[in-house]
Amino acid sequence: MNVSGPVTYFVIEGLQEKKMLMFAVFFTIYVVVLCGNSMIIYLVRTDPKLKTPMYFFLHNLSFSDMVYATISIPNLLSGLLKEEHTISKTGCILQMYFFLSMGSSCRGILTAMAFDRYVAICKPLRYTTIMTKRLCILLVFAAWCFGYGLVFPAVCLVIRLDFCGPNRVKHVLCDHSSVVRLACGSTIVNNIVSLFTALVILLGTFFLILASYIEIGKAVYHMGRAERLKAFTTCVSHLIVVCISYVSATCVYVSYRVATFSPDARMIVAVVYSVLTPALNPIIYSLRNKELREALTRAFSKCVVIPSRRKTIPAESKVSK
């Protein structure tokens, strides 16, 4: 219900129709996210042929996608099983912070993967000396710090806001913009800081990835046909993931800035962005990456025990003397 005093909890209003159907859909997607990304993590950690920087970054991206989906989907599933989906004010702010942080960290990891592809194609002779294990760890650490550090000021400003009602969030989770709209006081500073943060995260990482692929394009232009094909196959999976991630994120961002967008349409776009992307990433890499498919075949062959056929030698008949 709408409260008239200080708000201590929020009511999540999204997806309240056909709850059991929504529960089945999101539960299936969550299982796909966990199984697909767990498979990639297992293969990279156990297969010696996948001990390269590219798969080290893919391993971290899969882990980030699992955490990213876990922040929102289990709470959404539990809300679909209740008469009313409620969440405490503290829990709402924590979900908001980790959801935004993980989304930003995923973009940082995608940027690191673009840099790895740039070094592999543009500087192949120096690849092993540049992409050392120490540098790979530093890039991943920087990606995580980038996400968790940059989002922190915007969420801290939300903590300082006064909420005196209503307490109904028109979304499937504690989305930053949806929660800030419920504040009683002025939210101008919150809007400016959140806009600046979103621009830095989206445009900053996008232009770094774009710069990497511009240099890759220049290098590929001077290659032969066979080398071009090889360079394309090493980049295509990453390019597809980047396109899906940034196109969906742009749609979400635009939906909040366009007044003609209905709350339901905005919510659907946000759900597709936050749930479908982590589910598609392992599928894209598994279908497009030959080394990953071969590693999956090797892992599967180890699990399947094929009984060996014993050759039976017919007994020689005794020759009577």
C-alpha angles and dihedrals in degrees: 000000000000110000128211098200133058110317116241098169140019132225115224107215102182123114097008094146123082090007098177092051091049090047092053092047096048094041090054092048091049091052089051090050093050097043097043097047093040088054092054092047091050094048094048093048097046107032112081092204091064096058094115132115092253092059092041088061091043089053090055092045090054091049090049091050091052092051091043092055093042091057092064113016102061091050089047091050093050090049091054089057093054133076089237128016107227132171131183120251091246092047090049093053092046091051090049093051098047093042093054093040095052092047090053093046090053089057090050090054091048088053091051089050090052090053089050091054090047092055093044094053104029098037105025096153092055096039097106093045094048102039097054123162090253093054092047091053091047092051092051091045089050090050091054093045089047092057101040096039100046095049095047098083093051092051092045088057089054090055089057093054122102117233114195100157165345096063102186115119112206095214142072092254141012096292114186098232094043093052096044090055089064094059119114099216134053116307099185094113090047092052093048094048093045091048092050091047093049092049093049093048098044103032096033095055093037094056092046090053090044091051090052093052093045088058090045090052091052091051094046091050090066095046130096123255096264093047091048091054092049092049091048093052092052092052105035097083092049091047092052092049091048092050093050092046098047098039092052092044090050091051090053092048093048092047090062092049098047114078094203091066110104118225090244093053091046090050093050092050090050092049092051089049096049100038110027098049096061089047095051098046098074091042092053094048093045094051098042102037117079096191091053092050091050091049089051090051091050092049091048093049090054091054096047112075112210112198112234117238114233116218109233115215112206113238113251113244113244112250111218113223 
